[in-house]
């Protein structure tokens, strides 16, 4: 698609792709429109599986009429199937469509099964060690891509999976100091640790791969976090990565599935607006300091003192997380409903939403450009003139 670029293709399960992977972003930030548009250009587009019902008005009506957990869970599986089908249609047989599943989500096994049943090309899993992913996908021809943050985690997954007779089709190495959303560390103070440096991980994995008798052709490595320019893409591909994963720059593209005001918040955020905090999952997270988050962080100590150890009913009834600080009374975790806050961000509710974002500047500054423009810039360094397009947005 981009003859001007000089990089080797990213090879996943026999397919040759552009070496730029679109990261999965929930709730609903990367759904069929973004993932399908990325795949159409010959890359790997990713649908985030969690709570996609917000893009389907009939499913939301069904949930309002019957707000039982079973109804909400069923609606989200239906939504995931619809989104995969729509993304595949938009891709037109190009690239690959992946589904991102968080290990920390209660229904992760259901999402994996739905992704397989509805014809996704790949499953990407993070937010926990995906040691059971080969078991959940046994007998299915689908690429499996774990997200990890250091060589130790990679070595563990490789050894465990090989005992099950399966290798990852690629591995995403996410650097917690730069990525957006939930970060692969247990302590905010640890995110700058040297063990997360991509070059160090490459060096350590040379020995791991050799010991296990595998090569990069068997399990390519994709680096994620801080990749925001052609220079960064070139740096890491020349340093030994087989591909790069990009999140926030795709979230603000014209084809991104979120409301235009969501994109505006991310695109206009200054470095001092981006903060790290402990999420309700217990993992550190990175987001834009919008009114709700600023208010929450200002009162976090008081909130913990008041309700930190109390077990509360799930505000939405979705019971989305396997461990939730608010629901389970885990004092050291965050104490808010993450599904409610992320859904507000998806709708462009600047006052009440949680807007996850990576730390780095965006490739086009605060401009909103197309997926094709972004891929061309990342791969070739060429930025074509902006073309006026009619803005379009709807939660179906």
XYZ file of C-alpha atoms in Angstrom:
396
model
C 0.000 0.000 0.000
C 2.911 2.341 0.737
C 5.643 1.626 -1.868
C 7.819 4.422 -0.481
C 8.604 2.610 2.760
C 11.686 0.452 3.108
C 10.796 -1.737 6.081
C 10.433 -5.504 6.038
C 6.867 -6.752 6.493
C 5.606 -8.029 9.811
C 4.808 -11.710 9.290
C 2.061 -13.202 11.442
C 0.696 -16.671 10.809
C 1.758 -16.682 7.174
C 0.482 -13.193 6.385
C 2.665 -10.264 5.418
C 1.541 -7.026 7.052
C 2.695 -3.455 7.323
C 4.971 -3.342 10.410
C 2.602 -0.996 12.283
C 0.019 -2.544 14.613
C -2.981 -0.586 15.895
C -3.360 -1.050 19.643
C -6.671 -2.056 21.208
C -8.430 0.683 23.187
C -11.648 0.199 25.189
C -14.398 0.971 26.056
C -15.352 1.214 22.368
C -12.491 3.505 21.345
C -11.177 0.962 18.829
C -14.175 -0.773 17.328
C -14.986 -1.833 13.762
C -14.470 1.487 11.995
C -10.901 2.001 13.227
C -9.821 -1.656 13.122
C -11.338 -2.224 9.684
C -9.760 0.921 8.263
C -6.318 -0.086 9.550
C -6.652 -3.604 8.147
C -7.845 -2.248 4.804
C -4.465 -0.527 4.437
C -2.663 -3.839 5.016
C -1.872 -3.613 8.727
C -3.251 -5.295 11.851
C -6.314 -3.491 13.197
C -7.585 -4.251 16.685
C -11.072 -4.237 18.201
C -11.102 -3.860 21.996
C -13.591 -6.456 23.206
C -14.772 -4.880 26.458
C -18.290 -3.399 26.560
C -18.930 -2.750 22.870
C -22.699 -2.550 23.436
C -22.318 1.248 23.695
C -22.017 1.352 19.896
C -25.394 -0.360 19.411
C -28.543 1.513 20.414
C -30.778 -1.576 20.274
C -28.491 -3.421 22.685
C -28.402 -0.431 25.029
C -32.214 -0.297 24.947
C -32.312 -4.010 25.770
C -29.967 -3.487 28.732
C -31.977 -0.563 30.071
C -35.145 -2.631 29.872
C -33.513 -5.615 31.575
C -30.380 -4.547 33.506
C -29.517 -7.982 34.868
C -25.890 -9.068 34.573
C -26.839 -11.888 32.199
C -28.447 -9.418 29.783
C -25.478 -7.064 29.818
C -23.028 -9.916 29.281
C -25.065 -11.293 26.385
C -25.359 -7.846 24.795
C -21.602 -7.388 24.836
C -20.995 -10.728 23.142
C -23.557 -9.861 20.464
C -21.870 -6.472 20.002
C -18.455 -8.077 19.636
C -19.756 -10.373 16.912
C -21.270 -7.447 15.044
C -18.093 -5.396 15.310
C -15.904 -8.228 14.002
C -18.228 -8.754 11.028
C -18.316 -5.029 10.224
C -14.533 -4.703 10.511
C -13.962 -7.687 8.226
C -16.306 -6.195 5.639
C -14.548 -2.837 5.792
C -11.111 -4.472 5.514
C -12.106 -6.185 2.296
C -9.810 -9.139 2.879
C -6.737 -7.008 3.535
C -4.568 -7.002 6.653
C -5.769 -8.747 9.794
C -8.534 -8.093 12.325
C -7.516 -8.777 15.922
C -9.591 -8.722 19.089
C -7.935 -7.390 22.235
C -9.022 -9.227 25.388
C -7.957 -8.172 28.865
C -6.984 -11.107 31.048
C -8.176 -9.035 34.045
C -11.759 -9.091 32.750
C -14.129 -11.660 34.254
C -15.533 -12.675 30.880
C -12.169 -12.956 29.102
C -12.795 -16.601 28.167
C -16.198 -15.707 26.689
C -14.662 -12.901 24.620
C -11.956 -15.259 23.350
C -14.550 -17.823 22.304
C -16.670 -15.149 20.596
C -13.635 -13.831 18.712
C -12.941 -17.342 17.445
C -16.575 -18.036 16.523
C -16.991 -14.776 14.590
C -13.871 -15.095 12.482
C -11.300 -12.775 14.021
C -7.814 -13.307 12.625
C -6.002 -12.825 15.930
C -6.450 -12.455 19.673
C -4.240 -10.021 21.557
C -4.224 -10.447 25.342
C -2.707 -8.299 28.073
C -3.487 -7.043 31.592
C -2.231 -10.299 33.081
C -0.289 -13.370 32.007
C -2.311 -15.171 29.293
C -1.146 -18.647 30.233
C -4.506 -20.246 29.400
C -4.940 -18.679 25.953
C -3.730 -21.759 24.021
C -6.277 -23.893 25.925
C -9.114 -21.464 25.191
C -8.347 -21.515 21.462
C -7.461 -25.194 21.012
C -8.348 -26.416 17.527
C -8.968 -22.920 16.138
C -6.832 -21.405 13.367
C -6.258 -18.004 14.953
C -3.133 -15.981 15.722
C -2.328 -15.497 19.407
C -0.421 -12.395 20.522
C 0.296 -11.803 24.234
C 1.203 -8.345 25.556
C 4.093 -8.391 28.034
C 6.540 -5.870 29.459
C 9.838 -7.615 30.185
C 12.012 -10.546 29.132
C 11.099 -12.545 32.220
C 7.403 -12.475 31.309
C 8.162 -13.386 27.700
C 10.324 -16.343 28.763
C 7.607 -17.609 31.118
C 4.889 -17.442 28.458
C 7.085 -19.093 25.839
C 7.977 -21.998 28.126
C 4.411 -22.527 29.353
C 2.919 -22.344 25.870
C 5.533 -24.650 24.355
C 4.534 -27.305 26.876
C 1.025 -26.981 25.426
C 2.393 -27.392 21.900
C 1.825 -23.779 20.895
C 3.961 -20.708 20.208
C 2.735 -17.117 20.208
C 2.367 -15.814 16.658
C 3.932 -12.549 17.835
C 4.571 -10.842 21.160
C 3.896 -7.189 21.955
C 6.457 -5.671 24.346
C 4.813 -2.673 26.016
C 6.941 -0.078 27.816
C 4.958 1.177 30.838
C 6.761 4.531 30.924
C 5.195 5.646 27.626
C 2.057 3.665 26.815
C -1.487 4.816 27.520
C -4.226 3.150 29.537
C -3.349 0.312 31.901
C 0.381 -0.249 32.292
C 2.304 -3.484 32.783
C 3.718 -2.814 36.254
C 2.441 -3.278 39.778
C 3.940 -0.025 41.095
C 3.932 3.420 39.460
C 7.445 4.040 40.811
C 8.713 1.014 38.886
C 7.673 2.020 35.367
C 11.065 3.526 34.500
C 12.958 0.380 35.506
C 15.780 -0.598 33.135
C 14.281 -4.046 32.617
C 11.568 -2.482 30.428
C 14.053 -0.946 27.955
C 13.427 -2.437 24.519
C 17.133 -2.872 23.690
C 17.728 -4.686 26.975
C 14.769 -6.988 26.321
C 16.053 -7.763 22.809
C 19.446 -8.709 24.247
C 17.980 -10.906 26.979
C 15.607 -12.649 24.603
C 18.401 -13.658 22.233
C 19.521 -16.171 24.844
C 15.967 -17.226 25.672
C 15.118 -17.867 22.014
C 18.375 -19.779 21.475
C 17.795 -21.964 24.538
C 14.272 -22.803 23.378
C 15.386 -23.465 19.797
C 13.182 -20.808 18.213
C 13.821 -17.692 16.117
C 12.224 -14.350 15.377
C 10.626 -15.887 12.304
C 8.752 -18.136 14.721
C 7.819 -15.412 17.239
C 8.312 -11.811 16.047
C 8.488 -8.963 18.559
C 6.387 -5.798 18.349
C 7.318 -2.840 20.577
C 4.660 -0.550 22.037
C 4.858 2.755 23.876
C 6.322 6.054 22.745
C 6.172 5.318 19.004
C 4.882 8.574 17.552
C 6.989 9.359 14.464
C 8.716 7.927 11.410
C 12.009 8.368 13.226
C 10.770 6.265 16.158
C 9.490 3.546 13.818
C 12.836 3.432 12.017
C 14.792 3.453 15.285
C 13.062 0.411 16.725
C 12.788 -1.595 13.521
C 16.496 -1.072 12.906
C 17.221 -1.925 16.555
C 15.669 -5.356 16.145
C 11.896 -5.068 16.481
C 9.761 -6.768 13.836
C 6.977 -4.228 14.218
C 5.679 -1.345 16.317
C 2.315 -0.938 18.037
C 0.668 2.483 18.118
C -2.371 3.422 20.193
C -3.177 7.069 20.904
C -2.308 8.363 17.394
C -4.867 5.918 15.949
C -7.473 6.861 18.570
C -7.552 10.437 17.247
C -7.798 9.558 13.540
C -10.889 10.448 11.552
C -11.881 6.786 11.533
C -11.442 6.377 15.301
C -14.685 5.116 16.853
C -14.920 7.649 19.684
C -16.763 10.972 19.744
C -14.950 13.989 18.204
C -14.699 15.554 21.672
C -12.794 12.478 22.877
C -10.278 13.035 20.092
C -10.056 16.729 20.914
C -9.198 16.001 24.562
C -6.376 13.651 23.576
C -5.057 15.808 20.749
C -5.006 19.034 22.773
C -3.518 17.573 25.974
C -0.225 19.147 27.029
C 2.532 17.138 28.765
C 1.511 18.525 32.158
C -2.075 17.339 31.562
C -1.061 13.654 31.401
C -0.922 11.861 34.748
C -0.359 8.402 36.219
C -2.543 6.935 38.951
C -3.699 3.585 40.340
C -6.710 2.259 38.469
C -9.612 0.313 39.924
C -7.893 -2.765 38.443
C -4.941 -2.250 40.781
C -2.697 -1.512 37.800
C -1.075 1.873 37.222
C -2.727 3.797 34.398
C -2.036 6.916 32.326
C -4.711 9.396 31.250
C -5.497 13.057 30.602
C -6.248 15.075 33.742
C -9.791 16.106 32.819
C -12.257 17.522 35.403
C -13.429 14.183 36.802
C -9.928 12.697 37.102
C -8.522 15.870 38.645
C -11.329 15.848 41.205
C -10.852 12.141 41.918
C -7.092 12.436 42.427
C -7.534 15.453 44.679
C -9.871 13.426 46.897
C -8.273 9.996 46.489
C -6.894 9.790 50.038
C -10.233 10.810 51.533
C -12.099 8.317 49.319
C -9.785 5.498 50.398
C -10.210 6.400 54.045
C -13.985 6.463 53.693
C -14.794 3.489 51.444
C -11.456 1.835 50.662
C -12.169 -1.374 52.565
C -15.937 -1.517 51.948
C -17.384 -4.046 49.529
C -19.970 -2.367 47.307
C -22.402 -3.513 44.655
C -21.191 -3.097 41.056
C -22.751 0.225 39.918
C -23.526 -1.068 36.422
C -24.224 -4.728 37.177
C -21.711 -5.688 34.494
C -19.164 -7.133 36.977
C -16.546 -6.484 34.315
C -13.325 -7.027 36.295
C -12.121 -10.144 38.077
C -10.739 -7.846 40.793
C -12.229 -4.379 41.290
C -11.137 -1.955 43.989
C -14.577 -0.359 44.255
C -16.629 -3.558 44.276
C -14.254 -5.752 46.276
C -13.089 -3.207 48.847
C -9.389 -3.471 47.940
C -7.986 -0.417 49.671
C -4.785 -0.009 47.634
C -6.708 -0.121 44.307
C -8.598 2.770 42.740
C -12.193 3.404 43.818
C -14.443 4.379 40.927
C -16.457 2.588 38.237
C -14.096 2.312 35.302
C -16.774 1.151 32.869
C -18.932 4.203 33.608
C -15.996 6.600 33.220
C -14.665 5.060 29.998
C -18.153 4.979 28.477
C -18.510 8.686 29.288
C -15.218 9.362 27.489
C -16.417 7.406 24.446
C -19.472 9.715 24.283
C -17.224 12.781 24.503
C -18.370 13.723 28.015
C -15.311 15.806 28.906
C -16.509 16.644 32.414
C -17.112 13.063 33.540
C -15.047 10.734 31.374
C -11.724 8.937 31.878
C -9.540 9.648 28.842
C -6.629 7.216 28.575
C -3.675 8.531 26.586
C -0.011 7.789 25.911
C 2.633 10.238 27.076
C 4.228 11.223 23.767
C 3.308 14.096 21.436
C 1.040 13.108 18.530
C 2.408 12.786 14.971
C 0.130 15.509 13.568
C 0.025 17.681 16.687
C -3.583 18.540 17.455
C -4.779 17.846 13.899
C -7.208 15.008 13.221
C -6.080 13.068 10.143
C -6.972 9.788 8.456
C -5.660 6.303 9.165
C -3.988 6.300 5.763
C -2.265 9.624 6.453
C -1.005 8.328 9.800
C 0.348 5.077 8.368
C 2.025 6.917 5.511
C 3.703 9.344 7.909
C 4.887 6.586 10.245
C 6.235 4.415 7.444
C 7.693 6.995 5.042
C 8.037 10.249 6.945
C 5.928 11.973 4.290
C 2.965 14.047 5.427
C 0.556 14.763 2.609
C -1.462 18.016 2.753
C -4.613 17.816 4.836
C -7.825 17.334 2.873
C -11.029 18.831 4.236
C -13.424 16.023 5.137
C -16.892 16.052 6.613
C -16.794 14.976 10.255
C -19.027 12.012 11.004
C -19.865 10.323 14.266
C -22.623 8.169 15.617
C -23.085 5.600 18.335
C -25.164 3.285 16.142
